[in-house]
PDB file of C-alpha atoms in Angstrom:
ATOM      1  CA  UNK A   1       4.675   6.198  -1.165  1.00  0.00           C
ATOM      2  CA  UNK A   2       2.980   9.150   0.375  1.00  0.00           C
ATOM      3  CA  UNK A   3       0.229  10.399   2.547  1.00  0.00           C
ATOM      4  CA  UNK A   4      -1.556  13.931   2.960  1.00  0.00           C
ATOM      5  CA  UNK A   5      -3.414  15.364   5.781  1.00  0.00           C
ATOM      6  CA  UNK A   6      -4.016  18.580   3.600  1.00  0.00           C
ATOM      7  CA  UNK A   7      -5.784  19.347   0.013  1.00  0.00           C
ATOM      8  CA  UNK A   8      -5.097  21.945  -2.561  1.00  0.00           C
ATOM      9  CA  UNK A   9      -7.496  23.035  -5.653  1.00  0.00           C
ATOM     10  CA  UNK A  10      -8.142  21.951  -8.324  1.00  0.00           C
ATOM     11  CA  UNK A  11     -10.746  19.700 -10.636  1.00  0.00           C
ATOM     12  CA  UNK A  12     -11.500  15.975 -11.946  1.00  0.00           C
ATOM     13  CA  UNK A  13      -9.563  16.641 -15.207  1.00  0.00           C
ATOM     14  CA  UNK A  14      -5.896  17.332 -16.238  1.00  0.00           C
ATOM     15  CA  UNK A  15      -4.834  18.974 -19.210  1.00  0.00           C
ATOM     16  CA  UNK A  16      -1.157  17.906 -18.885  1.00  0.00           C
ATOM     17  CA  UNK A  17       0.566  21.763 -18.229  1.00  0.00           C
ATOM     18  CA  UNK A  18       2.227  22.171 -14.453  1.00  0.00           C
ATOM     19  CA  UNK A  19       1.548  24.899 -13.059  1.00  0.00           C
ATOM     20  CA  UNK A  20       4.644  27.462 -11.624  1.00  0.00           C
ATOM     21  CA  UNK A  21       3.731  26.764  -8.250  1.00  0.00           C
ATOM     22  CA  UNK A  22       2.075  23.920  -5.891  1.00  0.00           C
ATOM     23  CA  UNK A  23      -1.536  25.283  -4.824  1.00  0.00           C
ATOM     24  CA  UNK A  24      -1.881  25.723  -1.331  1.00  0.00           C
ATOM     25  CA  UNK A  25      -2.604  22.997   1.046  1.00  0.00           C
ATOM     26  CA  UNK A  26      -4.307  23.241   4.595  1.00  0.00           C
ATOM     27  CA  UNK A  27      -1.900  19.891   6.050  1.00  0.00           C
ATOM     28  CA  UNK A  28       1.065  18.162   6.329  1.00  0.00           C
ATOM     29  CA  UNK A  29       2.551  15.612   3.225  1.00  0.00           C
ATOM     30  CA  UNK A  30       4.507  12.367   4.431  1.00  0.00           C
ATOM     31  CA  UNK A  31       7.043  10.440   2.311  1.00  0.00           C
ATOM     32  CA  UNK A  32       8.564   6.503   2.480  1.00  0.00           C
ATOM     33  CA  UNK A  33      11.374   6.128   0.258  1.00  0.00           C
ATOM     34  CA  UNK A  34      13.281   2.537   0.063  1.00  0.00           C
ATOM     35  CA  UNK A  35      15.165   0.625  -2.812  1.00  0.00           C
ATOM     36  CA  UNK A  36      18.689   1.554  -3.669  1.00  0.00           C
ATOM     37  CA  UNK A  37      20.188   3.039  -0.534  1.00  0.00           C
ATOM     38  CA  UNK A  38      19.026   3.766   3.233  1.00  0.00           C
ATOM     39  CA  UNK A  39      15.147   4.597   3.375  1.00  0.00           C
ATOM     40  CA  UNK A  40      13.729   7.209   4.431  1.00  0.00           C
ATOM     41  CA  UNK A  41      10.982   9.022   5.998  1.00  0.00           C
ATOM     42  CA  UNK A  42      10.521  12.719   5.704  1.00  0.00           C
ATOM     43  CA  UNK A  43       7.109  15.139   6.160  1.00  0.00           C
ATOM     44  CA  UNK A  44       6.649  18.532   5.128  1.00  0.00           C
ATOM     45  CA  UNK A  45       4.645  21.330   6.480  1.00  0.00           C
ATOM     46  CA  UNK A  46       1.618  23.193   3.918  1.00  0.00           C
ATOM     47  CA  UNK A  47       4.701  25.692   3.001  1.00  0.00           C
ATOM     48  CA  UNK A  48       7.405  23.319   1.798  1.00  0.00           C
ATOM     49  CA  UNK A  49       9.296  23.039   4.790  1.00  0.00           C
ATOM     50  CA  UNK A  50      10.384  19.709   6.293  1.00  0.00           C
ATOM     51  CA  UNK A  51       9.599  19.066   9.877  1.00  0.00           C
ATOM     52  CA  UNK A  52      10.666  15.373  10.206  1.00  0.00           C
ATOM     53  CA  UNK A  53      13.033  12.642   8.675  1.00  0.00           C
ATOM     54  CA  UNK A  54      14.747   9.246   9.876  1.00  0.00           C
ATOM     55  CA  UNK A  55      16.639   6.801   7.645  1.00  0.00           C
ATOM     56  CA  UNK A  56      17.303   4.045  10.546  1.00  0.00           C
ATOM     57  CA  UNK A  57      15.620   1.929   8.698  1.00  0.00           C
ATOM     58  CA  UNK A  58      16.708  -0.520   5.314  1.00  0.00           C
ATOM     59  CA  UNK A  59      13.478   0.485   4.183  1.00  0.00           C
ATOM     60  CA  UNK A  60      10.412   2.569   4.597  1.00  0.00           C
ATOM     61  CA  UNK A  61       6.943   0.880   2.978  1.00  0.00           C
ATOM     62  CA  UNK A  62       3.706   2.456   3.007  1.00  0.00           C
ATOM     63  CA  UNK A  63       2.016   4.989   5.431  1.00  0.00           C
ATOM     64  CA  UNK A  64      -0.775   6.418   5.885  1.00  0.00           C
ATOM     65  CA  UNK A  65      -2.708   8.839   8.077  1.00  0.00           C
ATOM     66  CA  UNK A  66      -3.500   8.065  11.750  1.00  0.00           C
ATOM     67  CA  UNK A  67      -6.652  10.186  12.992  1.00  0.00           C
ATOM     68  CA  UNK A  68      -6.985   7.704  15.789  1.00  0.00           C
ATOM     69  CA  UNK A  69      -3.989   8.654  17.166  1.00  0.00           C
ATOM     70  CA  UNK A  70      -3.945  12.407  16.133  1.00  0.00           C
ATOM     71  CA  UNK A  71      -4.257  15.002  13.548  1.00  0.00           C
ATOM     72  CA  UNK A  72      -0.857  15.202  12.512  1.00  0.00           C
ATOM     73  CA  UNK A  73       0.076  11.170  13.752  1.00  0.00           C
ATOM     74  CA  UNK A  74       1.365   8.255  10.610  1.00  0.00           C
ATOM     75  CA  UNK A  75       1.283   4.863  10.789  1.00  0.00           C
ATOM     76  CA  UNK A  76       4.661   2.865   8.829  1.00  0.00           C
ATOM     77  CA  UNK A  77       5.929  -0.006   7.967  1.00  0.00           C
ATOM     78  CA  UNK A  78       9.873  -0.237   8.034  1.00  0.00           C
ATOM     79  CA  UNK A  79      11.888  -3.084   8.091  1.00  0.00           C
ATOM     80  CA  UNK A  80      15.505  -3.734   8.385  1.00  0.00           C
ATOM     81  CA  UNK A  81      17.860  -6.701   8.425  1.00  0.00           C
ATOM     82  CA  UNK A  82      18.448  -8.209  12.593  1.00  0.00           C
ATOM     83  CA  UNK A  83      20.473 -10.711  14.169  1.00  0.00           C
ATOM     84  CA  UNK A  84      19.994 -14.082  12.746  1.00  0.00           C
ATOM     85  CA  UNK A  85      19.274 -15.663  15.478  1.00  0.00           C
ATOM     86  CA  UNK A  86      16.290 -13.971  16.224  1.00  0.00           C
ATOM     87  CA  UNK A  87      14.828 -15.800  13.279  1.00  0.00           C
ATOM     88  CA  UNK A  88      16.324 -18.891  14.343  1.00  0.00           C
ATOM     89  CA  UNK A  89      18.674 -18.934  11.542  1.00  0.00           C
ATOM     90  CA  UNK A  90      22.680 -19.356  10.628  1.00  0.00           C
ATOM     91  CA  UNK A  91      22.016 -17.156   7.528  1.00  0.00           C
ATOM     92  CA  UNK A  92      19.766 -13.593   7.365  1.00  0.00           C
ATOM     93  CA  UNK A  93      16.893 -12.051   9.161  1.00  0.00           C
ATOM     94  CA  UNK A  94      15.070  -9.271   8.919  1.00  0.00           C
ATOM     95  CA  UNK A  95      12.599  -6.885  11.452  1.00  0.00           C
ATOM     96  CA  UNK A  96       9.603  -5.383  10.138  1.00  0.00           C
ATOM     97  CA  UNK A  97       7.973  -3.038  12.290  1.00  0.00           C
ATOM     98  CA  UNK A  98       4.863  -1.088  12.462  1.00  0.00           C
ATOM     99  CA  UNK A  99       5.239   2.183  13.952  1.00  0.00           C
ATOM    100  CA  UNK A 100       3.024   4.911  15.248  1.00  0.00           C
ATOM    101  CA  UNK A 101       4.781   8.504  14.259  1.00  0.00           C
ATOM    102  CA  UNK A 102       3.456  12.398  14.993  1.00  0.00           C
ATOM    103  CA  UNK A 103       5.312  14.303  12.514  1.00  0.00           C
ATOM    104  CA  UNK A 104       5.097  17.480  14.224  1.00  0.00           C
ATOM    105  CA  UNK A 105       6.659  16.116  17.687  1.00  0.00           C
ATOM    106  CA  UNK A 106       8.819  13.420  16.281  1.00  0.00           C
ATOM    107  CA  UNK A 107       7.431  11.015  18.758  1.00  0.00           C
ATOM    108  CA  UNK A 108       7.156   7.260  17.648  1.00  0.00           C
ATOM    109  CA  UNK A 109       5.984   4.238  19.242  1.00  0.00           C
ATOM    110  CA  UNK A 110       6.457   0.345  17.887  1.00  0.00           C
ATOM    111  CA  UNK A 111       2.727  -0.875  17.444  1.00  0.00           C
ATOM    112  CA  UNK A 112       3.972  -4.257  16.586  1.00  0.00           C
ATOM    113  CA  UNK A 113       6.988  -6.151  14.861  1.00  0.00           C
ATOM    114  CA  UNK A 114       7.491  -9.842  13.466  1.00  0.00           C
ATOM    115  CA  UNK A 115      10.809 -11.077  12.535  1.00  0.00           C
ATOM    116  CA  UNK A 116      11.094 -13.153   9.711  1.00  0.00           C
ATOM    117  CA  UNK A 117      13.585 -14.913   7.284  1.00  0.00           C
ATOM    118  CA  UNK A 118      14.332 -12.757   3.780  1.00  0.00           C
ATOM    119  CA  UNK A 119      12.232 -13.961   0.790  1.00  0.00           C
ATOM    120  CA  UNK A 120      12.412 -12.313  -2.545  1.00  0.00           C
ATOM    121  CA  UNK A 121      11.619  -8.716  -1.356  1.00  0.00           C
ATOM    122  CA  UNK A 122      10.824  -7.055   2.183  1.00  0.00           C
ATOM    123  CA  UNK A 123       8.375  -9.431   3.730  1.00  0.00           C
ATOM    124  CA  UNK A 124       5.721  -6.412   5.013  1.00  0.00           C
ATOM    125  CA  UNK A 125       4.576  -4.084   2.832  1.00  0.00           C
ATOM    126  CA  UNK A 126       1.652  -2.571   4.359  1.00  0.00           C
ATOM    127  CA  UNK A 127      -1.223  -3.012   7.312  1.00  0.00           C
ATOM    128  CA  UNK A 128      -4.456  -1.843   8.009  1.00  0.00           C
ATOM    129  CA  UNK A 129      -6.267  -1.199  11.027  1.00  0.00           C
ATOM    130  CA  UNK A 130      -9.294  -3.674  11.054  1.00  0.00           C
ATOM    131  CA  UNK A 131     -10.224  -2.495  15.115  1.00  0.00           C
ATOM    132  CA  UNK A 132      -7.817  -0.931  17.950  1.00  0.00           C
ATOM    133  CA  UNK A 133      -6.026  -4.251  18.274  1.00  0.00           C
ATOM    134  CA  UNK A 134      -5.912  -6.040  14.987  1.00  0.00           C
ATOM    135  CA  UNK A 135      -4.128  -5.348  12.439  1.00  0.00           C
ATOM    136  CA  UNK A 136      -4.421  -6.795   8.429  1.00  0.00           C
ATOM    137  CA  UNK A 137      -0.836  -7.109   6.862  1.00  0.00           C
ATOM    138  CA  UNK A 138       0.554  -7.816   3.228  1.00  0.00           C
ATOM    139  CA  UNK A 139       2.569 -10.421   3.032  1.00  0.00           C
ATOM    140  CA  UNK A 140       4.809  -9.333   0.015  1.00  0.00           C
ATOM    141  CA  UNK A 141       6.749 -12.989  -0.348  1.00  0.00           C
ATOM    142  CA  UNK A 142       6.324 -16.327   0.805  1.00  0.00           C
ATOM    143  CA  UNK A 143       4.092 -17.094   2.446  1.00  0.00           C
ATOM    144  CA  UNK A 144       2.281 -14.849  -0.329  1.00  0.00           C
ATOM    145  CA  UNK A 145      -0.761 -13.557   1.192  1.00  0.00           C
ATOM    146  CA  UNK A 146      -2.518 -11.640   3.680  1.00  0.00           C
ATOM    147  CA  UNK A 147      -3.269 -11.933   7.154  1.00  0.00           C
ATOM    148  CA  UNK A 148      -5.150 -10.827  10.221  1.00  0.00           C
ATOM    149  CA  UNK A 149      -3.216 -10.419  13.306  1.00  0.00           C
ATOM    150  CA  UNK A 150      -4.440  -9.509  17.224  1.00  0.00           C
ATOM    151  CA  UNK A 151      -1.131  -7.379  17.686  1.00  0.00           C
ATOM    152  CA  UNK A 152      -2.126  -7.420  22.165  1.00  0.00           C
ATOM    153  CA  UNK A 153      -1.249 -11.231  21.900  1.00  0.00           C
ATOM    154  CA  UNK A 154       0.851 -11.729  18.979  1.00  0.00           C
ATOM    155  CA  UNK A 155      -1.677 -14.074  17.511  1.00  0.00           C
ATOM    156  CA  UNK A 156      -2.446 -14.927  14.055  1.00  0.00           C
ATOM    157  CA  UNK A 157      -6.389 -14.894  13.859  1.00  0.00           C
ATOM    158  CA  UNK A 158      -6.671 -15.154  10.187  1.00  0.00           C
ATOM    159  CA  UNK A 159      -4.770 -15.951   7.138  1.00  0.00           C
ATOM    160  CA  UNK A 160      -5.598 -16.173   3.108  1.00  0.00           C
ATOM    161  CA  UNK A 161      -2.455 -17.524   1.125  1.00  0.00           C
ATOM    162  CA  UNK A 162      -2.349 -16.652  -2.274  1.00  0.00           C
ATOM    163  CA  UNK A 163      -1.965 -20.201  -3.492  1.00  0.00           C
ATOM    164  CA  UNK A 164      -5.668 -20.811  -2.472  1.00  0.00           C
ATOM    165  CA  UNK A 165      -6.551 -18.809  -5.263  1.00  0.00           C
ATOM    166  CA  UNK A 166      -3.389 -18.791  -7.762  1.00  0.00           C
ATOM    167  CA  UNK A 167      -1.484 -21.285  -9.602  1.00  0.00           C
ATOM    168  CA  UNK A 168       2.336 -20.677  -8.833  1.00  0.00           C
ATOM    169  CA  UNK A 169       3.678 -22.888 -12.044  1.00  0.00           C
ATOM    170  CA  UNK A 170       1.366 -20.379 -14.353  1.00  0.00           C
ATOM    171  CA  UNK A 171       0.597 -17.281 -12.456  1.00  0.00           C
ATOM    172  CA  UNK A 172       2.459 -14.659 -11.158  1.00  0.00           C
ATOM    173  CA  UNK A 173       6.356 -13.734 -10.703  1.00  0.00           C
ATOM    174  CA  UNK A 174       9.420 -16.179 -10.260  1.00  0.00           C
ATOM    175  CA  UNK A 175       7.843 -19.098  -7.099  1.00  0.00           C
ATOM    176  CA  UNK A 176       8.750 -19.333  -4.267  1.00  0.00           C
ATOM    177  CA  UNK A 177      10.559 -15.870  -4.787  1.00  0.00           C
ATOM    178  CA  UNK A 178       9.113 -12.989  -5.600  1.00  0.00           C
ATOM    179  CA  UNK A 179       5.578 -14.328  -6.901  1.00  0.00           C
ATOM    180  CA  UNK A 180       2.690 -12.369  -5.917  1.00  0.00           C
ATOM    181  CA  UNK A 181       4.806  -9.594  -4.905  1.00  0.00           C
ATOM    182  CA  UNK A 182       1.783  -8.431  -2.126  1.00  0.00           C
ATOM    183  CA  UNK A 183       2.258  -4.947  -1.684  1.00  0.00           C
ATOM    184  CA  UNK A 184      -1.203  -3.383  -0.183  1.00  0.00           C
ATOM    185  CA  UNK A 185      -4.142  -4.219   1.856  1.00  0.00           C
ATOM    186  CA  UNK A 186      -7.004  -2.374   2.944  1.00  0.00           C
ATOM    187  CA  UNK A 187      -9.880  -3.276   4.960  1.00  0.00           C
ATOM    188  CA  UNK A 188     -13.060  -2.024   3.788  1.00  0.00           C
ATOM    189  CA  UNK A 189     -15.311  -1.952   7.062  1.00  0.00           C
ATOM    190  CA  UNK A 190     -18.284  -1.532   5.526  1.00  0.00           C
ATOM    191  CA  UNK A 191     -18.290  -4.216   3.222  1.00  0.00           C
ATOM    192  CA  UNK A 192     -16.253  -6.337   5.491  1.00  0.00           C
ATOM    193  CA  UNK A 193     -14.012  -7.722   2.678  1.00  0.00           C
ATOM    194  CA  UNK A 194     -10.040  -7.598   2.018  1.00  0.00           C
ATOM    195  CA  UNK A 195      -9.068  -5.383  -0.805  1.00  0.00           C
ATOM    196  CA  UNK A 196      -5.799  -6.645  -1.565  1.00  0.00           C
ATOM    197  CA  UNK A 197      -2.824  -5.756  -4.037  1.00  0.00           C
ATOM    198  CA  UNK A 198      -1.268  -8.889  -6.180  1.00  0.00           C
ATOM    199  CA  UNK A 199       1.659  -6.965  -8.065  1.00  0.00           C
ATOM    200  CA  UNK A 200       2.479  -9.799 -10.290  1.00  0.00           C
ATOM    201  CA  UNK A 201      -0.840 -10.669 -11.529  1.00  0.00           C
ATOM    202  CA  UNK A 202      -1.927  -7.497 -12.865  1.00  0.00           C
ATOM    203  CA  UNK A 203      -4.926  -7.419 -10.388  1.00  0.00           C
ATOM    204  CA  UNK A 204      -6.654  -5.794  -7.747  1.00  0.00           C
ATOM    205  CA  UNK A 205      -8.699  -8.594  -5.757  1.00  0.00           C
ATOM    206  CA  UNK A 206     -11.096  -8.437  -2.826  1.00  0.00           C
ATOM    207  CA  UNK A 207     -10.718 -11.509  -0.149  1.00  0.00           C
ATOM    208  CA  UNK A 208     -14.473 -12.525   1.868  1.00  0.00           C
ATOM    209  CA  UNK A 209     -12.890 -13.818   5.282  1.00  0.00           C
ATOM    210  CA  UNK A 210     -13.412 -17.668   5.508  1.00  0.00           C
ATOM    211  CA  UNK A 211     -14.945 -17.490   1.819  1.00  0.00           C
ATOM    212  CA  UNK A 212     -11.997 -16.358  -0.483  1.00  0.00           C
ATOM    213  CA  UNK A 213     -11.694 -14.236  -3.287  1.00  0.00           C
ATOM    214  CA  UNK A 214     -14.790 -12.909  -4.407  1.00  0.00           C
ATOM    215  CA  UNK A 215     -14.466 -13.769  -8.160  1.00  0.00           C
ATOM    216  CA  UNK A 216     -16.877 -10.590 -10.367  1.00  0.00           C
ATOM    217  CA  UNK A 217     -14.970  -7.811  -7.978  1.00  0.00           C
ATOM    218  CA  UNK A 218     -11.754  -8.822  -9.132  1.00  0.00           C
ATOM    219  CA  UNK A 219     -10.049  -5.725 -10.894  1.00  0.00           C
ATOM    220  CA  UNK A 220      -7.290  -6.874 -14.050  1.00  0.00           C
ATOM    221  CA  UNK A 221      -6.072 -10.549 -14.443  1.00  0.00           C
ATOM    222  CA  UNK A 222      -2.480 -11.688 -14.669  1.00  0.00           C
ATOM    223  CA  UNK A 223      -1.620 -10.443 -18.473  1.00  0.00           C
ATOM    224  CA  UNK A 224      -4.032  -7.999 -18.587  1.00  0.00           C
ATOM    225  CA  UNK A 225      -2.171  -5.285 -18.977  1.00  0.00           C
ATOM    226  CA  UNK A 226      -4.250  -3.145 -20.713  1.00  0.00           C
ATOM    227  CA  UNK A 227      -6.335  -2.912 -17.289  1.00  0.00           C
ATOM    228  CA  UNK A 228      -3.559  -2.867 -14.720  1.00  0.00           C
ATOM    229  CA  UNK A 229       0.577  -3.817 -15.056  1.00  0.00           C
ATOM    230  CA  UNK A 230       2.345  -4.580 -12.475  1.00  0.00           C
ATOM    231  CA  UNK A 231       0.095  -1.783 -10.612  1.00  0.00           C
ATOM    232  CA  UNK A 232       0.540  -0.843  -6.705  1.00  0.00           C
ATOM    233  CA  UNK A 233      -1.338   0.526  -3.801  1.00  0.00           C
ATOM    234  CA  UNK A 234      -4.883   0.946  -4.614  1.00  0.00           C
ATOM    235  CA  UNK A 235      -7.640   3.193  -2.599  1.00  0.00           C
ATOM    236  CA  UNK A 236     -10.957   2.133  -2.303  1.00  0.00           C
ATOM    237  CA  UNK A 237     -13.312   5.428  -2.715  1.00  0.00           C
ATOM    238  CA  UNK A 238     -16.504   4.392  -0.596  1.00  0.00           C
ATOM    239  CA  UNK A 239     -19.949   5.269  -2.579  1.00  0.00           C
ATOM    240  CA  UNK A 240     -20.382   8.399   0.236  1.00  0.00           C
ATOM    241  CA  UNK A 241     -17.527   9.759  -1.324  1.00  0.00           C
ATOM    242  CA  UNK A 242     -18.156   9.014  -5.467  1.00  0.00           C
ATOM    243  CA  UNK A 243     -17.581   6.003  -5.488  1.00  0.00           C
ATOM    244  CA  UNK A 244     -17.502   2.833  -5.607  1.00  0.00           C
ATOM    245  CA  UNK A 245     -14.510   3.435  -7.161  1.00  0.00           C
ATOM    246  CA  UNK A 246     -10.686   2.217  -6.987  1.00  0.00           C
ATOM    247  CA  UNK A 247      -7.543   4.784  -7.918  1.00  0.00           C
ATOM    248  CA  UNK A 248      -4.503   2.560  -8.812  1.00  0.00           C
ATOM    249  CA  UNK A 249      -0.535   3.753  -9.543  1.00  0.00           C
ATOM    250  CA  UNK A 250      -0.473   1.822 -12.255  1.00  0.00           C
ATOM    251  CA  UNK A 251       3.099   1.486 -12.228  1.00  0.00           C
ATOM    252  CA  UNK A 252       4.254  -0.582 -15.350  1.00  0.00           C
ATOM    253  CA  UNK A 253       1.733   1.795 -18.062  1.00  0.00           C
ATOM    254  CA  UNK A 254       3.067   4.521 -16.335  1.00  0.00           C
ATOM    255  CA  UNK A 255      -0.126   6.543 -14.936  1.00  0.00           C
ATOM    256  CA  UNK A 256      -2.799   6.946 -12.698  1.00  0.00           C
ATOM    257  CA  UNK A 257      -5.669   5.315 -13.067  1.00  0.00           C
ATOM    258  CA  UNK A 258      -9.267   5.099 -11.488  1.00  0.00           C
ATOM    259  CA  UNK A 259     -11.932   2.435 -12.227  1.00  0.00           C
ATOM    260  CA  UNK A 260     -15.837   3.456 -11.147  1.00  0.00           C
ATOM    261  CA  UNK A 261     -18.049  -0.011 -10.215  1.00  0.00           C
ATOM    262  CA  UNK A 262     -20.958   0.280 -12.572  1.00  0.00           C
ATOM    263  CA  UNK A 263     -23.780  -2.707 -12.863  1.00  0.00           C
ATOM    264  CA  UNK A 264     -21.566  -5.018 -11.482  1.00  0.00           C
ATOM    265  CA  UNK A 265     -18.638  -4.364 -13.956  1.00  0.00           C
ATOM    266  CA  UNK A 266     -15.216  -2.191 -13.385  1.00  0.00           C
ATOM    267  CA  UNK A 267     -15.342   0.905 -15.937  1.00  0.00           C
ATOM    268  CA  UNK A 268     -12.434   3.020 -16.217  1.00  0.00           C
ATOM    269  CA  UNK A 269     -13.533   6.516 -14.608  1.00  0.00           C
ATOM    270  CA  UNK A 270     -10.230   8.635 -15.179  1.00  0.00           C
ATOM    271  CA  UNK A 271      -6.657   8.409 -16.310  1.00  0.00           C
ATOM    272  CA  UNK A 272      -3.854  10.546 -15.396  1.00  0.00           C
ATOM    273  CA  UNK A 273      -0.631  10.572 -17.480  1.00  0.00           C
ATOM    274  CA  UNK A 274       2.076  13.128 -18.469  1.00  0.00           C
ATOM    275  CA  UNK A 275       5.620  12.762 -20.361  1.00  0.00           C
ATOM    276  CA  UNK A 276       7.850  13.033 -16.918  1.00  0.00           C
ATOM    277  CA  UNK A 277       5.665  10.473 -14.872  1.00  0.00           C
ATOM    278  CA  UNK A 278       7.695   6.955 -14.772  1.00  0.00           C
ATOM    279  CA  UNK A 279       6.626   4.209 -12.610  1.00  0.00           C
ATOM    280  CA  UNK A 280       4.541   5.885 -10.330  1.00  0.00           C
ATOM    281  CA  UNK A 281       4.025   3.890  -6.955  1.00  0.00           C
ATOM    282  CA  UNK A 282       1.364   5.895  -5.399  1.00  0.00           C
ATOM    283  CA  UNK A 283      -1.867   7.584  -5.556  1.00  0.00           C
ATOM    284  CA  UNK A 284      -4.084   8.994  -2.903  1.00  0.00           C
ATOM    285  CA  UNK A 285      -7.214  10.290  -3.456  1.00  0.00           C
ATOM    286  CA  UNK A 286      -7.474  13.870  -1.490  1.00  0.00           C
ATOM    287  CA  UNK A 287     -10.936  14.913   0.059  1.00  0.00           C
ATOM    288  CA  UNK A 288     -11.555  17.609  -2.330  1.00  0.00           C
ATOM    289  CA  UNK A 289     -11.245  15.207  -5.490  1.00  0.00           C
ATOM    290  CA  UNK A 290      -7.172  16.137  -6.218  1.00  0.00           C
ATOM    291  CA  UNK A 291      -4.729  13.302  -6.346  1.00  0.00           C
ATOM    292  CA  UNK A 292      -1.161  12.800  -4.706  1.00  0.00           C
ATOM    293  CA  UNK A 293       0.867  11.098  -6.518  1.00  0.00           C
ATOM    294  CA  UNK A 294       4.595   9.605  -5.781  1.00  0.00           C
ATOM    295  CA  UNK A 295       6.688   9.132  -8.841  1.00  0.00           C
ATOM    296  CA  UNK A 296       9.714   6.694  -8.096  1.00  0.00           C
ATOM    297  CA  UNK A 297      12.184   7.729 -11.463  1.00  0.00           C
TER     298      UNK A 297
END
């Protein structure tokens, strides 16, 4: 998973060469590795150079820019296992945390942490910032969902669970394991809907607090994997900025793809692939047009 602060050049359209050298860039590029091994979290200055890495976490999820907090300021998710007892448990718990980071002075605060018994895979995956003090979160296992939390009391102010929606004998990965597999959430603050990330059914949905899934914006279907497979971390592109528009690593067909809303239907707007790319996790849509991608093999 990464984030950029900074652009390079380039157009809409690739022709599948790579070029000698990276293009310039004006900002900083930030990293989260996890899976086999510690995790890490690295950033890199516009000429290549690192300026900042941990690994004192299990695992690193997704981050993303901070302008709240400063030009050159993350926000991560990390998680790694705890005492058990914190979790009230004889067996295994685990800490995910979501931290404030500036890159270029290395200093981090803990925005807020939940403890919480392994299921399937890491429990967080990724938050948004709905206002200065609450926070939407991916639930990645069970309980599969999404959920808005005030993080100044530690409350729980909303909640959607997948199994409103989804069937878990018919839908999905292995339940009550890794089923939905959750792995992004965004909130869209001008359309004041949920866009959330489903792994295991193919989809890209969009969540109407106290309503539910608003059923013609869904993106995919579980199976469809001509649309999406198995796809991760899509960015909603706002209509001020081309869109409305979605750009999805879809991780299972091996690309990146983007999907345009036209007359009330998802059309597929542009498709990056080349013969090195496999499993891509990540694709962020810069602010000249160019996309940064994170290949995981």
């Amino acid at each position: 998973m990464a984030t950029a602060f900074g652009v390079a050049t380039g157009g809409a359209e690739y022709d599948g060469r790579v070029p000698d050298r990276a293009p310039p860039a004006d900002g900083h590029t930030v990293v989260t590795v996890d899976g086999i091994g510690p995790g890490v979290i690295a950033a890199y200055a516009p000429n290549g150079s690192k300026v900042y890495e941990a690994d004192e976490h299990n695992y690193y999820h997704d981050v993303d820019p901070a302008p709240r907090f400063g030009e050159t300021t993350v926000t991560y998710v990390a998680s790694h296992a705890a005492l058990p007892r914190y979790c009230e448990s004889d067996d295994q718990c685990r800490k995910s945390q979501v931290m404030r980071l500036n890159v270029t002075t290395g200093e981090r605060e803990e925005l807020w942490a939940r403890y919480a018994t392994p299921s399937g895979s890491n429990n967080i995956h990724d938050v948004d910032f709905v206002n200065d003090t609450h926070l939407v979160v991916a639930e990645i296992s069970h309980p599969d969902g999404v959920y808005v939390v005030n993080v100044s009391a530690n409350e729980v102010v909303w909640r959607w669970n997948a199994s409103e929606h989804y069937d878990p004998e018919t839908d999905g990965g292995e339940y009550p394991g890794d089923w939905t597999h959750m792995n992004d959430v965004e909130y869209l603050h001008d359309r004041g809907l949920v866009m959330a990330s489903p792994r295991n059914m193919d989809s890209v949905i969009f969540i109407r607090p106290g309503e539910g899934v608003v059923e013609n914006l869904t993106l995919g279907g579980d199976g469809d994997h001509r649309t999406l497979y198995e796809a991760h971390n899509p960015d909603f592109i706002p209509r001020e900025r081309g869109g409305p528009a979605v750009v999805v690593a879809d991780s299972e067909n091996d690309r990146i793809v983007e999907y345009e809303r036209v007359d009330d239907a998802w059309e597929r707007s542009w498709l990056w692939r080349d013969g090195r790319v496999q499993w891509p996790r990540d694709a962020d849509r810069l602010p000249n047009g160019n996309t940064l991608v994170t290949d995981t093999h």
